Short mmCIF file of C-alpha atoms in Angstrom, two decimals:
data_model
loop_
_atom_site.label_atom_id
_atom_site.label_comp_id
_atom_site.label_asym_id
_atom_site.label_seq_id
_atom_site.Cartn_x
_atom_site.Cartn_y
_atom_site.Cartn_z
CA MET A 1 -8.79 26.71 28.75
CA ARG A 2 -9.00 29.78 26.56
CA ARG A 3 -5.38 30.62 27.27
CA LEU A 4 -4.40 27.09 26.33
CA LEU A 5 -6.21 27.42 23.01
CA ARG A 6 -4.58 30.78 22.33
CA GLU A 7 -1.08 29.66 23.16
CA ASN A 8 -1.36 26.41 21.21
CA SER A 9 -3.59 27.57 18.38
CA LEU A 10 -1.51 25.85 15.71
CA LEU A 11 -1.46 22.58 17.62
CA VAL A 12 -5.22 22.71 18.24
CA LEU A 13 -5.84 23.44 14.58
CA ALA A 14 -3.68 20.50 13.48
CA PHE A 15 -5.42 18.25 16.03
CA ALA A 16 -8.87 19.23 14.74
CA LEU A 17 -7.75 18.75 11.14
CA LEU A 18 -6.38 15.26 11.80
CA LEU A 19 -9.52 14.32 13.73
CA GLY A 20 -11.63 15.50 10.80
CA LEU A 21 -9.48 13.48 8.39
CA ALA A 22 -9.81 10.39 10.58
CA VAL A 23 -13.61 10.67 10.52
CA PHE A 24 -13.56 11.26 6.74
CA PHE A 25 -11.48 8.11 6.16
CA ALA A 26 -13.55 6.05 8.60
CA VAL A 27 -16.73 6.95 6.72
CA GLY A 28 -15.01 6.15 3.42
CA ALA A 29 -13.84 2.76 4.69
CA PHE A 30 -17.35 1.82 5.84
CA ARG A 31 -18.93 3.07 2.62
CA HIS A 32 -16.57 0.96 0.49
CA ALA A 33 -16.80 -2.03 2.86
CA ARG A 34 -20.55 -2.14 2.27
CA ASN A 35 -19.86 -2.65 -1.44
CA LEU A 36 -17.68 -5.68 -0.73
CA ASP A 37 -19.44 -8.82 -1.79
CA ILE A 38 -17.38 -11.92 -2.33
CA ALA A 39 -20.19 -13.58 -4.30
CA ILE A 40 -20.27 -10.99 -7.08
CA GLU A 41 -18.10 -11.71 -10.10
CA GLN A 42 -15.70 -8.97 -11.02
CA PRO A 43 -16.65 -7.44 -14.39
CA VAL A 44 -14.30 -8.81 -17.06
CA ALA A 45 -11.62 -6.16 -17.70
CA SER A 46 -8.71 -5.68 -20.08
CA TRP A 47 -6.03 -6.22 -17.38
CA MET A 48 -7.22 -9.70 -16.42
CA THR A 49 -5.47 -12.90 -17.43
CA PRO A 50 -7.38 -15.93 -18.77
CA ARG A 51 -6.82 -17.82 -15.52
CA TYR A 52 -7.94 -14.86 -13.46
CA VAL A 53 -11.23 -14.63 -15.39
CA ALA A 54 -11.69 -18.38 -14.91
CA LEU A 55 -11.13 -17.99 -11.16
CA SER A 56 -13.34 -14.94 -10.82
CA TRP A 57 -16.25 -16.44 -12.82
CA ASP A 58 -15.81 -19.96 -11.52
CA VAL A 59 -15.41 -21.52 -14.95
CA PRO A 60 -13.06 -24.54 -15.36
CA ARG A 61 -9.83 -23.56 -17.09
CA GLU A 62 -10.29 -25.78 -20.15
CA ALA A 63 -13.76 -24.35 -20.74
CA MET A 64 -12.38 -20.85 -20.25
CA MET A 65 -9.68 -21.39 -22.89
CA GLU A 66 -12.36 -22.57 -25.30
CA ILE A 67 -14.45 -19.46 -24.60
CA LEU A 68 -11.34 -17.31 -25.16
CA GLY A 69 -10.59 -19.08 -28.42
CA LEU A 70 -7.19 -20.27 -27.17
CA GLU A 71 -5.41 -23.59 -27.26
CA PRO A 72 -5.14 -25.23 -23.82
CA PRO A 73 -3.26 -24.90 -21.52
CA GLY A 74 -3.50 -21.24 -22.52
CA PRO A 75 -1.02 -18.44 -22.89
CA GLY A 76 -0.16 -18.13 -19.20
CA ARG A 77 0.25 -14.67 -17.80
CA ARG A 78 -1.09 -12.53 -20.66
CA THR A 79 -3.71 -9.82 -20.35
CA LEU A 80 -6.94 -9.92 -22.34
CA ALA A 81 -5.81 -6.66 -23.95
CA ASP A 82 -2.66 -8.35 -25.30
CA ILE A 83 -4.55 -11.41 -26.51
CA ALA A 84 -7.20 -9.26 -28.23
CA ALA A 85 -4.48 -7.26 -29.99
CA GLU A 86 -2.94 -10.49 -31.21
CA LYS A 87 -6.30 -11.64 -32.53
CA GLY A 88 -6.74 -8.30 -34.28
CA ILE A 89 -9.94 -7.30 -32.47
CA SER A 90 -10.63 -4.54 -29.96
CA VAL A 91 -10.55 -5.51 -26.29
CA GLU A 92 -14.17 -4.33 -25.89
CA GLU A 93 -15.28 -6.72 -28.62
CA TYR A 94 -13.26 -9.49 -27.04
CA ILE A 95 -14.80 -8.88 -23.59
CA THR A 96 -18.30 -8.95 -25.12
CA LEU A 97 -17.46 -12.32 -26.68
CA ILE A 98 -16.09 -13.61 -23.37
CA LYS A 99 -19.20 -12.54 -21.45
CA ALA A 100 -21.43 -14.27 -23.98
CA GLY A 101 -19.23 -17.35 -23.80
CA ILE A 102 -19.44 -17.50 -20.00
CA ALA A 103 -23.23 -17.08 -20.13
CA ALA A 104 -23.51 -19.88 -22.71
CA PHE A 105 -21.24 -22.14 -20.65
CA ARG A 106 -23.34 -21.58 -17.54
CA ALA A 107 -26.61 -22.15 -19.41
CA GLY A 108 -25.18 -25.43 -20.71
CA ARG A 109 -23.98 -26.49 -17.28
CA ASP A 110 -27.28 -25.71 -15.56
CA GLU A 111 -29.35 -27.71 -18.03
CA MET B 1 -4.97 4.36 -13.87
CA THR B 2 -5.99 1.33 -11.82
CA GLU B 3 -6.37 -0.82 -14.94
CA THR B 4 -2.94 0.22 -16.23
CA LEU B 5 -1.28 -0.67 -12.92
CA LEU B 6 -3.04 -4.03 -12.74
CA ALA B 7 -2.00 -4.76 -16.33
CA LEU B 8 1.59 -3.95 -15.35
CA VAL B 9 1.45 -6.58 -12.59
CA ALA B 10 -0.06 -9.09 -15.03
CA THR B 11 2.66 -8.43 -17.61
CA TRP B 12 5.76 -7.89 -15.47
CA GLY B 13 4.80 -9.89 -12.38
CA GLY B 14 7.13 -9.55 -9.41
CA TYR B 15 9.28 -6.88 -11.12
CA ALA B 16 6.33 -4.47 -11.25
CA VAL B 17 5.48 -5.12 -7.59
CA ALA B 18 9.12 -4.70 -6.49
CA LEU B 19 9.60 -1.45 -8.42
CA SER B 20 6.34 -0.06 -7.09
CA ALA B 21 7.25 -0.92 -3.48
CA PHE B 22 10.72 0.57 -3.96
CA LEU B 23 9.42 3.85 -5.38
CA SER B 24 6.62 4.29 -2.87
CA CYS B 25 9.17 4.04 -0.05
CA LEU B 26 10.76 7.10 -1.67
CA LEU B 27 7.55 9.17 -1.72
CA VAL B 28 6.61 8.44 -5.34
CA PRO B 29 2.80 8.30 -5.18
CA ILE B 30 2.09 4.80 -6.49
CA PRO B 31 -0.68 2.68 -4.93
CA THR B 32 1.66 -0.16 -3.95
CA ALA B 33 -1.06 -1.67 -1.75
CA LEU B 34 -3.13 -2.30 -4.87
CA MET B 35 -0.09 -3.75 -6.67
CA MET B 36 0.55 -6.16 -3.79
CA LEU B 37 -3.13 -7.14 -3.69
CA ALA B 38 -2.92 -7.82 -7.43
CA GLY B 39 0.24 -9.88 -6.95
CA GLY B 40 -1.58 -11.99 -4.35
CA ALA B 41 -4.61 -12.34 -6.62
CA PHE B 42 -2.47 -13.51 -9.57
CA ALA B 43 -0.87 -16.01 -7.20
CA ALA B 44 -4.37 -17.32 -6.42
CA SER B 45 -5.06 -17.73 -10.15
CA GLU B 46 -1.67 -19.45 -10.51
CA ASP B 47 -0.34 -16.81 -12.88
CA LEU B 48 2.43 -15.98 -10.39
CA SER B 49 3.98 -17.88 -7.51
CA LEU B 50 3.10 -16.66 -4.03
CA GLY B 51 6.73 -16.85 -2.91
CA SER B 52 8.01 -14.70 -5.76
CA VAL B 53 5.38 -12.01 -5.13
CA LEU B 54 6.24 -11.90 -1.42
CA ALA B 55 9.97 -11.83 -2.09
CA ALA B 56 9.66 -9.15 -4.77
CA ALA B 57 7.51 -6.79 -2.71
CA TRP B 58 9.65 -7.23 0.40
CA THR B 59 12.93 -6.71 -1.46
CA GLY B 60 11.63 -3.59 -3.20
CA ALA B 61 10.34 -2.10 0.04
CA VAL B 62 13.50 -2.84 2.06
CA LEU B 63 15.76 -1.43 -0.67
CA GLY B 64 13.59 1.70 -0.98
CA ASP B 65 13.77 2.23 2.78
CA GLN B 66 17.55 1.83 2.69
CA VAL B 67 17.86 4.52 0.04
CA GLY B 68 15.63 6.85 2.11
CA TYR B 69 17.78 6.19 5.18
CA ARG B 70 21.00 6.87 3.23
CA ILE B 71 19.57 10.15 1.90
CA GLY B 72 18.77 11.12 5.49
CA ARG B 73 22.32 10.28 6.53
CA ALA B 74 23.73 12.40 3.72
CA PHE B 75 21.60 15.39 4.73
CA GLY B 76 22.15 14.96 8.48
CA PRO B 77 25.22 17.22 8.82
CA ALA B 78 23.61 20.00 6.77
CA LEU B 79 20.49 19.89 8.96
CA LYS B 80 22.65 20.02 12.05
CA ARG B 81 24.48 23.11 10.76
CA LEU B 82 21.15 24.74 9.95
CA ALA B 83 19.80 24.00 13.43
CA ALA B 84 23.00 25.20 15.10
CA ARG B 85 22.44 28.76 13.87
CA ARG B 86 20.06 29.49 16.76
CA SER B 87 20.43 28.21 20.28
CA LYS B 88 16.74 27.25 20.55
CA THR B 89 16.70 25.13 17.39
CA ARG B 90 20.09 23.68 18.30
CA ALA B 91 18.74 22.36 21.59
CA ALA B 92 15.58 21.03 19.95
CA TYR B 93 17.60 19.34 17.21
CA GLY B 94 19.89 17.78 19.80
CA ARG B 95 16.88 16.38 21.70
CA ALA B 96 15.33 15.04 18.50
CA ARG B 97 18.61 13.44 17.48
CA ARG B 98 19.03 11.73 20.84
CA MET B 99 15.46 10.44 20.67
CA VAL B 100 16.01 9.04 17.16
CA SER B 101 19.35 7.40 17.97
CA ASP B 102 18.01 5.93 21.27
CA LYS B 103 14.53 4.77 20.32
CA GLY B 104 14.20 5.39 16.58
CA GLU B 105 13.83 1.72 15.67
CA TYR B 106 10.32 1.56 17.17
CA ALA B 107 9.19 4.42 14.96
CA VAL B 108 10.83 2.69 11.98
CA PHE B 109 9.07 -0.59 12.76
CA PHE B 110 5.57 0.89 13.06
CA SER B 111 6.01 3.28 10.12
CA THR B 112 6.54 0.36 7.75
CA TRP B 113 3.07 -1.09 8.28
CA ALA B 114 0.80 0.49 10.93
CA VAL B 115 1.20 4.08 9.68
CA ALA B 116 2.76 3.29 6.31
CA PRO B 117 2.15 6.75 4.75
CA LEU B 118 4.72 8.13 7.21
CA GLY B 119 7.37 5.56 6.26
CA PRO B 120 9.47 7.68 3.88
CA TYR B 121 9.71 10.56 6.38
CA VAL B 122 10.65 8.26 9.24
CA ASN B 123 13.40 6.63 7.13
CA PHE B 124 14.82 10.05 6.33
CA ALA B 125 14.63 11.10 9.98
CA ALA B 126 16.27 7.85 11.10
CA GLY B 127 19.18 8.50 8.75
CA ALA B 128 19.52 12.17 9.65
CA GLY B 129 19.13 11.47 13.37
CA GLY B 130 21.93 8.95 13.39
CA LEU B 131 20.05 5.73 14.11
CA ASN B 132 22.47 2.82 13.88
CA ALA B 133 22.33 1.24 10.40
CA TRP B 134 21.93 -2.32 11.68
CA ARG B 135 19.16 -1.43 14.08
CA PHE B 136 17.41 0.43 11.28
CA THR B 137 17.77 -2.46 8.86
CA ILE B 138 16.59 -5.22 11.20
CA TRP B 139 13.46 -3.41 12.45
CA ASP B 140 12.69 -2.11 8.97
CA ALA B 141 12.97 -5.58 7.42
CA LEU B 142 10.69 -7.05 10.11
CA GLY B 143 8.10 -4.32 9.68
CA GLU B 144 8.11 -4.58 5.89
CA ALA B 145 7.53 -8.33 6.19
CA ILE B 146 4.30 -7.56 8.07
CA TRP B 147 3.24 -4.91 5.52
CA VAL B 148 3.97 -7.10 2.51
CA GLY B 149 2.57 -10.28 4.07
CA PHE B 150 -0.68 -8.56 5.02
CA TYR B 151 -1.48 -7.17 1.57
CA VAL B 152 -0.31 -10.14 -0.48
CA ALA B 153 -2.24 -12.55 1.77
CA LEU B 154 -5.40 -10.44 1.47
CA GLY B 155 -5.00 -10.31 -2.31
CA TYR B 156 -4.64 -14.07 -2.38
CA ALA B 157 -7.66 -14.67 -0.13
CA PHE B 158 -9.97 -12.12 -1.80
CA SER B 159 -8.54 -12.45 -5.28
CA THR B 160 -11.76 -11.78 -7.17
CA GLU B 161 -12.41 -8.33 -5.75
CA ILE B 162 -9.07 -6.67 -5.20
CA THR B 163 -10.10 -3.28 -6.60
CA GLN B 164 -12.98 -2.93 -4.14
CA LEU B 165 -10.76 -4.19 -1.33
CA ALA B 166 -8.08 -1.62 -2.25
CA ASP B 167 -10.67 1.17 -1.75
CA VAL B 168 -11.58 -0.12 1.71
CA LEU B 169 -7.94 -0.55 2.75
CA SER B 170 -6.69 2.83 1.52
CA ASN B 171 -9.42 4.49 3.59
CA ALA B 172 -8.59 2.31 6.59
CA VAL B 173 -4.91 3.27 6.32
CA GLY B 174 -5.90 6.95 6.12
CA PHE B 175 -8.04 6.51 9.22
CA VAL B 176 -5.28 4.82 11.24
CA THR B 177 -2.64 7.37 10.18
CA ALA B 178 -4.80 10.46 10.82
CA GLY B 179 -6.10 8.89 14.03
CA ALA B 180 -2.58 8.17 15.29
CA GLY B 181 -1.55 11.75 14.49
CA ALA B 182 -4.61 13.11 16.31
CA ALA B 183 -3.89 10.87 19.30
CA VAL B 184 -0.30 12.14 19.57
CA LEU B 185 -1.33 15.80 19.29
CA GLY B 186 -4.22 15.23 21.71
CA TRP B 187 -1.81 13.74 24.21
CA VAL B 188 0.55 16.74 23.90
CA LEU B 189 -2.38 19.14 24.36
CA LEU B 190 -3.62 17.23 27.39
CA LYS B 191 -0.18 17.37 28.97
CA ARG B 192 0.04 21.11 28.39
CA MET B 193 -3.46 21.58 29.80
CA ARG B 194 -2.55 19.70 32.98
CA ALA B 195 0.70 21.65 33.27
CA GLY B 196 -1.60 24.68 33.10
#
């Protein structure tokens, strides 16, 4: 056994290293998998499109366009960052407005 | 970084996914998995068509693999000359070359999806080792269809949480790749132990 380790020291080292990496990645996968929750809405972000926000937050498209201050059927595949720039406001401001709009829409729907 | 890449998919659609898949087959470190997930998610929100995302990612990946294979072919003779300098490396290189030209397509197939991080190296080795171009292309195209279909379908199904899903998947891919490497080395060690 000892002779085997001595003669193949590089191979044994690489084997141990790969095994360690496999464990590291397995732990990482489980840790991230625990955070997966289909029910949680993805925070509104600058890369999203109007339709994607509507899908993620379960808001009908027409209502979403109203919240976004856009004419239906909407601008298609444009990011919120692009639309905010066109409106002359910062994307952070725009996202704050969108969040408030979604909250107001939901409050109205639940009444 | 993530936000920029996702914005690229939103703006450029299939072109961004295709370019990303192409470059990552040539060892450029781009998270193409995330790009394909995003493509699937934008298909779910009807910003892109599912067919165009699938076609774009597959085309980019297959073309990238072809370039890697061609580079391997171009470097093959130089590697052979280098190996021929010593009798020991010449014999080893000859064995490796025979293995690649006889059974290389299986390695190509699995390196496109099961152990995707190894893909670029396998393509290069397939080219250098003289694997027949048609056999390479057919098995590569089949494997890439699995890789692309898997990620785009997941992005479509779990469209509202692709960034979290990308974290899980990249770790899972790391686990499978490192685990496969450990299994191969463990097998070699076991054989040597038995041979005593």
